[in-house]
Coordinates of C-alpha atoms in Angstrom, one line a residue:
X1 CA -13.1 -79.4 33.2
X2 CA -12.8 -75.6 32.7
X3 CA -14.8 -74.0 29.9
X4 CA -12.8 -72.2 27.3
X5 CA -13.2 -68.4 27.0
X6 CA -14.9 -67.3 23.8
X7 CA -11.8 -65.9 22.2
X8 CA -13.3 -64.9 18.9
X9 CA -16.0 -62.8 20.8
X10 CA -13.4 -61.2 23.0
X11 CA -11.3 -60.3 20.0
X12 CA -14.2 -58.8 18.1
X13 CA -15.4 -56.9 21.1
X14 CA -12.0 -55.6 22.2
X15 CA -11.2 -54.2 18.7
X16 CA -14.6 -52.7 18.3
X17 CA -14.6 -51.1 21.8
X18 CA -11.2 -49.4 21.0
X19 CA -12.4 -48.0 17.8
X20 CA -15.8 -47.1 19.3
X21 CA -14.1 -45.2 22.2
X22 CA -11.7 -43.3 19.9
X23 CA -14.5 -42.3 17.5
X24 CA -16.7 -41.1 20.3
X25 CA -14.0 -39.0 21.8
X26 CA -13.5 -37.3 18.3
X27 CA -17.1 -36.3 17.9
X28 CA -17.4 -32.6 18.8
X29 CA -19.6 -31.2 21.5
X30 CA -21.9 -33.4 23.5
X31 CA -23.2 -35.3 20.5
X32 CA -23.0 -39.1 20.3
X33 CA -22.1 -41.2 17.3
X34 CA -25.6 -42.9 17.6
X35 CA -27.1 -39.5 16.7
X36 CA -25.4 -39.5 13.2
X37 CA -26.4 -42.0 10.6
X38 CA -23.0 -42.0 9.0
X39 CA -21.4 -42.9 12.3
X40 CA -24.0 -45.6 12.9
X41 CA -23.3 -47.0 9.4
X42 CA -19.5 -47.1 10.2
X43 CA -20.1 -49.0 13.5
X44 CA -22.2 -51.5 11.7
X45 CA -19.7 -52.0 8.8
X46 CA -16.9 -52.2 11.2
X47 CA -18.7 -54.9 13.3
X48 CA -19.6 -56.8 10.2
X49 CA -16.0 -56.8 8.9
X50 CA -14.8 -58.1 12.2
X51 CA -17.4 -60.9 12.3
X52 CA -16.4 -61.8 8.6
X53 CA -12.7 -61.9 9.5
X54 CA -13.5 -64.4 12.3
X55 CA -15.7 -66.5 10.1
X56 CA -13.0 -66.4 7.3
X57 CA -10.4 -67.5 9.9
X58 CA -12.7 -70.4 11.1
X59 CA -13.4 -71.5 7.5
X60 CA -9.8 -71.3 6.5
X61 CA -8.9 -73.6 9.4
X62 CA -11.6 -76.1 8.5
X63 CA -10.4 -76.1 4.8
X64 CA -6.8 -76.7 6.0
X65 CA -7.9 -79.6 8.4
X66 CA -10.0 -81.2 5.7
X67 CA -7.1 -81.6 3.4
X68 CA -4.4 -83.0 5.8
X69 CA -3.9 -86.6 7.1
X70 CA -5.3 -87.9 10.3
X71 CA -1.8 -87.7 12.1
X72 CA -1.2 -84.2 10.9
X73 CA -4.8 -83.2 12.0
X74 CA -4.2 -84.7 15.5
X75 CA -0.9 -82.9 15.9
X76 CA -2.5 -79.6 14.7
X77 CA -5.4 -79.9 17.2
X78 CA -3.1 -81.1 20.0
X79 CA -0.9 -78.0 19.6
X80 CA -4.1 -75.8 19.3
X81 CA -5.4 -77.4 22.5
X82 CA -2.1 -76.7 24.3
X83 CA -2.2 -73.1 23.3
X84 CA -5.9 -72.7 23.9
X85 CA -7.3 -70.3 26.6
X86 CA -9.0 -72.1 29.5
X87 CA -8.9 -69.3 32.1
X88 CA -7.7 -65.7 32.5
X89 CA -4.1 -66.8 33.1
X90 CA -4.2 -68.4 30.0
X91 CA -5.6 -65.3 28.3
X92 CA -2.7 -63.2 29.7
X93 CA -0.2 -65.8 28.4
X94 CA -1.7 -65.7 25.0
X95 CA -1.9 -61.9 24.9
X96 CA 1.9 -61.6 25.8
X97 CA 2.7 -64.8 23.8
X98 CA 5.6 -65.5 26.1
X99 CA 7.2 -68.9 26.2
X100 CA 8.0 -70.8 29.5
X101 CA 11.6 -70.8 30.6
X102 CA 11.7 -74.5 29.8
X103 CA 11.0 -73.8 26.1
X104 CA 13.3 -70.9 25.5
X105 CA 15.9 -73.1 23.9
X106 CA 13.5 -73.2 20.9
X107 CA 13.8 -69.5 20.3
X108 CA 17.4 -68.8 21.2
X109 CA 19.2 -67.2 18.2
X110 CA 22.5 -68.6 16.8
X111 CA 24.6 -65.5 17.6
X112 CA 25.7 -64.3 21.0
X113 CA 27.7 -61.4 22.5
X114 CA 30.2 -62.3 25.1
X115 CA 27.9 -65.2 26.1
X116 CA 24.9 -63.1 26.1
X117 CA 22.2 -64.7 23.9
X118 CA 19.1 -63.3 22.3
X119 CA 15.6 -64.7 22.2
X120 CA 13.6 -64.5 19.0
X121 CA 10.3 -63.6 20.7
X122 CA 7.2 -62.9 18.6
X123 CA 5.5 -59.5 18.8
X124 CA 2.8 -59.6 21.5
X125 CA -0.7 -60.3 20.1
X126 CA -2.1 -57.4 21.9
X127 CA 0.3 -55.1 20.2
X128 CA -0.4 -56.7 16.8
X129 CA -4.2 -56.2 17.5
X130 CA -3.5 -52.6 18.3
X131 CA -1.6 -52.1 15.0
X132 CA -4.5 -53.7 13.2
X133 CA -7.0 -51.5 15.0
X134 CA -4.9 -48.3 14.0
X135 CA -5.1 -49.4 10.4
X136 CA -9.0 -49.7 10.7
X137 CA -9.1 -46.4 12.6
X138 CA -7.1 -44.6 9.9
X139 CA -9.5 -45.9 7.3
X140 CA -12.4 -44.8 9.4
X141 CA -10.8 -41.3 10.0
X142 CA -10.2 -40.8 6.3
X143 CA -13.7 -42.0 5.4
X144 CA -15.4 -39.7 8.0
X145 CA -13.4 -36.5 7.1
X146 CA -12.7 -36.9 3.5
X147 CA -15.6 -39.1 2.1
X148 CA -18.5 -38.2 4.5
X149 CA -17.3 -34.4 4.7
X150 CA -16.9 -34.5 8.5
X151 CA -16.3 -31.0 10.0
X152 CA -12.8 -29.7 10.0
X153 CA -11.1 -27.8 12.8
X154 CA -12.3 -24.4 11.7
X155 CA -15.9 -25.5 11.2
X156 CA -15.9 -27.2 14.7
X157 CA -14.5 -24.0 16.2
X158 CA -17.2 -21.8 14.6
X159 CA -19.9 -24.3 15.7
X160 CA -18.7 -24.5 19.2
X161 CA -18.4 -20.7 19.4
X162 CA -22.0 -20.3 18.2
X163 CA -23.2 -22.8 20.8
X164 CA -21.2 -21.0 23.5
X165 CA -22.8 -17.7 22.5
X166 CA -26.3 -19.2 22.6
X167 CA -25.7 -20.7 26.0
X168 CA -24.4 -17.2 27.3
X169 CA -27.6 -15.5 26.0
X170 CA -29.7 -18.2 27.5
X171 CA -28.0 -17.7 30.8
X172 CA -28.3 -13.9 30.8
X173 CA -32.1 -14.3 30.4
X174 CA -32.2 -16.2 33.7
X175 CA -30.3 -13.5 35.6
X176 CA -32.4 -11.0 37.6
X177 CA -31.8 -7.5 36.3
X178 CA -31.2 -4.6 38.6
X179 CA -32.6 -1.1 38.0
X180 CA -29.7 0.9 39.5
X181 CA -31.7 4.3 39.1
X182 CA -34.5 3.0 41.6
X183 CA -32.1 1.0 43.9
X184 CA -32.3 1.9 47.5
X185 CA -30.9 0.5 50.6
X186 CA -33.1 -1.5 52.9
X187 CA -33.0 -3.0 56.3
X188 CA -34.5 -6.4 55.5
X189 CA -32.7 -8.8 57.8
X190 CA -32.9 -11.6 55.1
X191 CA -31.1 -9.4 52.6
X192 CA -28.6 -8.2 55.3
X193 CA -27.8 -11.9 56.4
X194 CA -27.2 -12.9 52.8
X195 CA -25.0 -9.8 52.2
X196 CA -23.1 -10.4 55.4
X197 CA -22.3 -14.0 54.3
X198 CA -21.0 -12.8 50.9
X199 CA -19.0 -10.1 52.5
X200 CA -17.3 -12.3 55.0
X201 CA -16.5 -14.9 52.2
X202 CA -15.2 -12.6 49.7
X203 CA -14.5 -9.1 51.1
X204 CA -13.1 -9.6 54.7
X205 CA -9.5 -10.4 53.6
X206 CA -9.1 -6.7 52.4
X207 CA -11.7 -4.8 54.5
X208 CA -11.8 -7.2 57.6
X209 CA -15.0 -8.9 58.8
X210 CA -16.3 -5.8 60.6
X211 CA -15.5 -3.5 57.6
X212 CA -12.9 -1.5 59.6
X213 CA -10.5 -1.7 56.6
X214 CA -7.0 -3.2 56.1
X215 CA -5.5 -3.4 52.6
X216 CA -8.9 -1.9 51.5
X217 CA -10.4 1.3 53.0
X218 CA -12.6 1.6 56.0
X219 CA -16.2 1.0 55.0
X220 CA -17.8 2.1 58.3
X221 CA -17.1 5.9 58.2
X222 CA -18.5 8.7 56.1
X223 CA -15.6 9.1 53.8
X224 CA -15.5 7.3 50.4
X225 CA -12.9 7.3 47.7
X226 CA -15.3 6.9 44.8
X227 CA -18.5 8.1 46.3
X228 CA -20.9 6.7 48.8
X229 CA -24.4 5.6 48.6
X230 CA -25.8 2.3 47.6
X231 CA -25.5 3.2 43.8
X232 CA -22.0 4.1 43.9
X233 CA -21.0 1.2 46.1
X234 CA -22.9 -1.1 43.7
X235 CA -21.0 0.3 40.7
X236 CA -17.6 0.0 42.4
X237 CA -18.2 -3.6 43.3
X238 CA -19.4 -4.4 39.8
X239 CA -16.9 -2.4 37.8
X240 CA -13.9 -2.4 40.1
X241 CA -12.0 0.4 41.8
X242 CA -9.3 2.8 40.6
X243 CA -7.2 1.5 37.7
X244 CA -4.0 -0.2 38.8
X245 CA -4.6 0.1 42.4
X246 CA -8.1 -0.4 43.3
X247 CA -10.5 -3.4 43.8
X248 CA -11.1 -5.8 40.9
X249 CA -14.4 -5.9 39.1
X250 CA -16.7 -8.5 40.5
X251 CA -19.3 -8.4 37.8
X252 CA -18.0 -11.6 36.2
X253 CA -18.0 -13.5 39.5
X254 CA -21.2 -12.3 41.1
X255 CA -24.7 -11.9 39.7
X256 CA -26.4 -8.4 39.9
X257 CA -28.5 -9.6 42.7
X258 CA -25.4 -10.6 44.8
X259 CA -23.7 -7.3 44.2
X260 CA -26.9 -5.5 45.3
X261 CA -26.9 -7.7 48.6
X262 CA -23.2 -6.7 49.1
X263 CA -23.7 -3.1 48.6
X264 CA -26.8 -3.0 50.8
X265 CA -24.9 -4.7 53.7
X266 CA -21.9 -2.3 53.3
X267 CA -24.4 0.5 53.7
X268 CA -25.7 -1.1 57.0
X269 CA -22.0 -0.9 58.4
X270 CA -22.1 2.9 58.4
X271 CA -21.6 4.3 61.9
X272 CA -20.8 0.9 63.5
X273 CA -17.4 2.5 64.7
X274 CA -15.4 -0.9 65.1
X275 CA -12.2 -0.7 67.1
X276 CA -8.8 -0.2 65.3
X277 CA -10.7 1.2 62.4
X278 CA -8.5 2.4 59.4
X279 CA -8.1 6.3 59.0
X280 CA -10.7 7.9 56.6
X281 CA -9.8 8.0 53.0
X282 CA -11.3 10.0 50.2
X283 CA -14.1 12.7 50.7
X284 CA -17.0 12.9 53.1
X285 CA -20.2 11.6 51.5
X286 CA -23.5 13.3 52.0
X287 CA -26.5 11.8 50.4
X288 CA -28.3 14.2 48.3

């Protein structure tokens, strides 16, 4: 004999899970409802109400069966047994509350349209439970925002902006700063390898992998549109080229250290004389 599924438990758990999920989604930021006493109280009250409803339902049924005849009681329990859930298939049948085709005659309405008849099906229990859950949710929503003074949209926005600003400031403190005045090119192979990797991944589309130039200018000659030298190159990468036609600013994509590595690698391309290099642009740069 198959064991019956614990329907009261499933019903309480399902409704609580739906309300719990929606409540957690509504809480701003990374906070959890279990961090707020008012939300914890709401969860406990909700769970208590659901349990009380199940207990009242059970007590009502007992009161009813205690005041009917034995024949009526047997018929009642026989019907209840036939509708009981013994497995998951039974659960799906109860959730949809469908009747077998053999029993459809019991729910056919009297009227028809050109021989087409209509069945008087009940609303599916899952839909009814969702409707009840929406009522509970509406009460919870009203209580949270109107009774317990939950934050409104403006307050949530201000709070999130403050959090974001604090995170940005904390991130800035972790970034290695660069002293542009003391910056000098170096031939450290580790720096050059890192710079070459960044260049090939991000710059070769416009300047080609060997720096000979394509859409962007040739980076291997002595001519520069916005000035040569590592400081000027660093500044152009960081702030961008000429307005409306030059390179975009990379300061929001790369850290100062990565921009330094790129500028240092570009300096190393000077005099490499690749084949098919683009014609010089700008003015000849002489390091002072």
